[in-house]
Amino acid sequence: QAWGAQGGGGRASIPPGKGGFASGQVSLAQNDIIYVCVGGQGSSALNQAIAKGGWNGGGNGRGGWPGNSSSGRGNAGGGGGSSDIRKDGMALTNRILVAGGGGGADSFTSTRVGGAGGGLIGGYGSGSVKGGTQTAGGTGQNSGALGLGGDASHDENSGHGNGGGGGYFGGGGGTHQSGGGGSSFFGGVSQGNTVSGNASMPDPDGGSMVGRQGHGIVIITLLSN
């Protein structure tokens, strides 16, 4: 079971995208090696500073101009990183399970919530910013790519923008728009399943929750034959 990380940035009333969920089973032989990569939450920034994306693919955001910082309108967020499991190598093509990270939130209006991590398709950011899919990165001012959320584009007047979430394919990054969520993925596993970060999913502490807040997490349960 894997949960992607939440994006960063925004004001308290404008939340970043939450991480998505993916699960599945895989049979392992004695000498098989698996690698576990746990996504980091996206950071926040002010005053044109870089809002670093979370580890494992989150795109970078960029804080706004100083004149708006006191009102919180200059906040920006990096995308959340994806959480994944890789088999027999550390290349992106070795991933067999991916939980998408959420997009960074904008700080201007309440409609610019960060896109949720996927699901097979990452949640849309605001404006024209889209989430990652199973075949391509989400489009935006900067598009996502395989494993990587798009960075915020630089605006010379404000520098304000938000990063896309990491994922199987990352979400798009935006300028004056929230970032898109990264897509989740199950390949090379049986009984695969994904849940978007804006829907009910298992809570690693028990019960259920809507989306993953904070850093990602991975739980491995060993089942005997």
XYZ file of C-alpha atoms in Angstrom:
225
model
C 0.000 0.000 0.000
C 1.338 3.422 -0.921
C 0.136 6.958 -0.237
C 1.535 9.950 -2.122
C 2.506 13.194 -0.398
C 0.552 16.418 -0.108
C 1.567 19.546 -1.988
C 2.614 22.771 -0.265
C 1.774 26.469 -0.245
C -1.356 28.528 -0.332
C -3.211 30.201 2.517
C -5.036 28.247 5.198
C -8.289 28.622 3.267
C -6.723 27.349 0.016
C -5.404 23.833 0.637
C -2.850 22.050 -1.514
C -3.717 18.803 -3.230
C -3.651 15.696 -1.058
C -1.774 12.540 -1.964
C -3.401 9.638 -3.782
C -3.398 5.945 -2.921
C -2.335 2.762 -4.711
C -2.266 -0.870 -3.641
C -1.494 -4.290 -5.068
C 0.195 -7.627 -4.497
C 3.414 -8.979 -5.980
C 5.042 -12.400 -5.739
C 8.748 -12.294 -4.916
C 11.412 -14.941 -5.305
C 14.248 -15.346 -2.811
C 16.751 -13.116 -4.641
C 14.353 -10.451 -5.889
C 15.087 -6.909 -4.722
C 12.495 -4.197 -4.186
C 13.168 -0.515 -3.608
C 10.826 1.705 -1.604
C 10.640 5.443 -2.361
C 8.447 7.536 -0.052
C 7.271 10.948 -1.271
C 7.968 14.160 0.634
C 5.477 16.963 1.186
C 5.937 20.059 -0.975
C 7.260 23.167 0.762
C 5.931 26.743 0.835
C 7.677 30.004 -0.023
C 7.270 33.796 -0.048
C 8.981 36.744 -1.726
C 9.968 35.020 -4.971
C 11.842 32.278 -3.116
C 11.728 28.760 -4.512
C 9.105 26.495 -2.960
C 10.851 23.171 -3.348
C 8.835 20.238 -4.537
C 8.666 17.179 -2.309
C 11.200 14.405 -2.750
C 10.457 11.892 -5.494
C 9.200 14.082 -8.264
C 7.371 17.106 -6.847
C 7.690 20.195 -9.073
C 9.062 23.464 -7.675
C 6.858 26.481 -6.998
C 7.895 30.116 -6.634
C 6.749 32.670 -4.056
C 5.044 35.900 -5.051
C 6.206 39.482 -4.970
C 6.961 41.036 -1.548
C 4.092 43.528 -1.683
C 1.552 40.756 -1.241
C 3.358 38.650 1.326
C 1.761 40.265 4.378
C -1.699 39.214 3.245
C -0.609 35.690 2.408
C -1.338 36.286 -1.261
C 2.292 35.804 -2.188
C 2.428 32.230 -0.900
C 3.304 29.472 -3.318
C 3.765 25.737 -3.021
C 5.804 22.938 -4.488
C 4.156 19.718 -5.573
C 4.094 16.665 -3.338
C 6.311 13.728 -4.214
C 4.947 10.356 -5.251
C 5.477 7.164 -3.261
C 6.459 4.086 -5.240
C 7.847 0.568 -5.169
C 10.434 -0.544 -7.731
C 11.539 -4.076 -8.533
C 15.029 -5.172 -9.647
C 16.326 -1.648 -10.237
C 15.963 2.035 -9.396
C 15.006 3.354 -12.834
C 11.593 4.936 -13.276
C 10.756 2.078 -15.633
C 11.218 -0.357 -12.718
C 8.240 1.066 -10.830
C 5.495 -1.483 -10.235
C 3.269 0.622 -7.945
C 2.961 4.409 -7.717
C 0.792 6.691 -5.551
C 0.591 10.202 -6.998
C 1.456 13.374 -5.100
C -0.786 16.425 -4.813
C -0.217 19.753 -6.563
C 0.902 22.964 -4.860
C -1.847 25.452 -3.958
C -2.167 29.022 -5.168
C -2.894 31.810 -2.677
C -5.114 34.275 -4.529
C -8.632 32.826 -4.548
C -10.374 29.865 -2.933
C -10.921 28.258 -6.340
C -7.194 27.634 -6.814
C -6.905 24.490 -4.700
C -4.054 22.155 -5.620
C -4.946 19.177 -7.777
C -5.305 15.885 -5.908
C -2.893 13.048 -6.536
C -4.397 10.260 -8.648
C -6.223 7.902 -9.240
C -5.232 6.793 -12.698
C -5.466 10.460 -13.636
C -4.163 13.210 -11.360
C -6.532 15.954 -10.279
C -6.632 19.188 -12.252
C -5.098 22.332 -10.868
C -6.777 25.647 -11.595
C -7.163 27.332 -14.957
C -5.732 25.176 -17.728
C -3.392 23.143 -15.504
C -4.030 19.390 -15.731
C -2.964 16.308 -13.822
C -0.780 13.495 -15.074
C -2.285 10.518 -16.906
C -1.145 6.982 -17.706
C 0.592 8.122 -20.871
C 1.708 11.744 -20.410
C 2.471 14.497 -17.953
C -0.209 17.030 -17.120
C -0.124 20.182 -19.199
C 0.263 23.655 -17.744
C 2.640 26.588 -18.004
C 5.232 23.829 -17.599
C 4.134 20.264 -18.305
C 4.840 17.271 -16.097
C 6.867 14.313 -17.322
C 7.525 10.666 -16.467
C 7.949 10.669 -12.681
C 8.189 14.467 -12.433
C 5.745 17.262 -11.700
C 6.066 20.439 -13.747
C 7.832 23.435 -12.194
C 6.160 26.835 -11.896
C 6.920 29.174 -14.775
C 8.773 32.366 -13.912
C 6.821 35.610 -14.080
C 9.203 38.597 -14.048
C 6.654 40.820 -12.293
C 5.662 38.461 -9.504
C 7.509 35.165 -9.798
C 4.369 33.520 -8.424
C 3.488 29.937 -9.330
C 2.950 26.420 -8.045
C 4.477 23.022 -8.788
C 2.801 19.866 -10.017
C 2.718 16.667 -8.003
C 5.033 13.777 -8.779
C 3.552 10.552 -10.054
C 3.730 7.858 -12.665
C 3.423 10.937 -14.832
C 3.596 14.246 -12.971
C 1.021 17.022 -12.941
C 1.481 20.344 -14.714
C 2.956 23.418 -13.031
C 1.344 26.850 -13.218
C 1.922 30.575 -12.998
C -0.816 32.227 -10.893
C -2.526 28.826 -10.917
C -2.363 25.774 -8.658
C -0.413 22.687 -9.728
C -1.957 19.498 -11.072
C -1.731 16.166 -9.270
C 0.451 13.283 -10.363
C -1.096 10.039 -11.579
C -0.969 6.747 -9.691
C -0.109 3.428 -11.345
C -0.170 -0.320 -10.838
C 1.809 -2.485 -13.245
C 3.503 -5.749 -12.391
C 1.157 -6.287 -9.439
C -2.048 -8.230 -9.043
C -5.270 -6.898 -7.512
C -4.129 -3.355 -8.302
C -6.209 -0.392 -7.182
C -5.898 3.387 -7.002
C -7.885 6.100 -5.214
C -7.709 9.822 -5.887
C -6.617 12.163 -3.100
C -10.062 13.801 -3.016
C -11.861 10.519 -2.269
C -12.126 8.111 0.656
C -9.145 5.765 1.029
C -7.649 3.562 3.759
C -6.014 5.424 6.634
C -2.644 3.836 7.547
C -3.561 4.366 11.214
C -6.863 2.541 10.766
C -10.252 3.407 9.322
C -10.532 5.720 6.355
C -9.659 9.273 5.345
C -10.038 11.604 2.373
C -6.591 11.971 0.809
C -3.141 11.816 2.368
C -1.950 14.882 4.258
C 1.737 15.515 4.955
C 4.467 13.193 3.728
C 3.714 10.003 1.876
C 3.915 6.557 3.389
C 4.403 2.959 2.222
C 3.280 -0.163 4.093
C 4.483 -3.635 3.085
C 2.637 -6.656 4.414
C 4.299 -10.046 3.967
C 1.945 -12.874 3.085
C 3.071 -16.505 3.175
C 2.008 -18.969 0.516
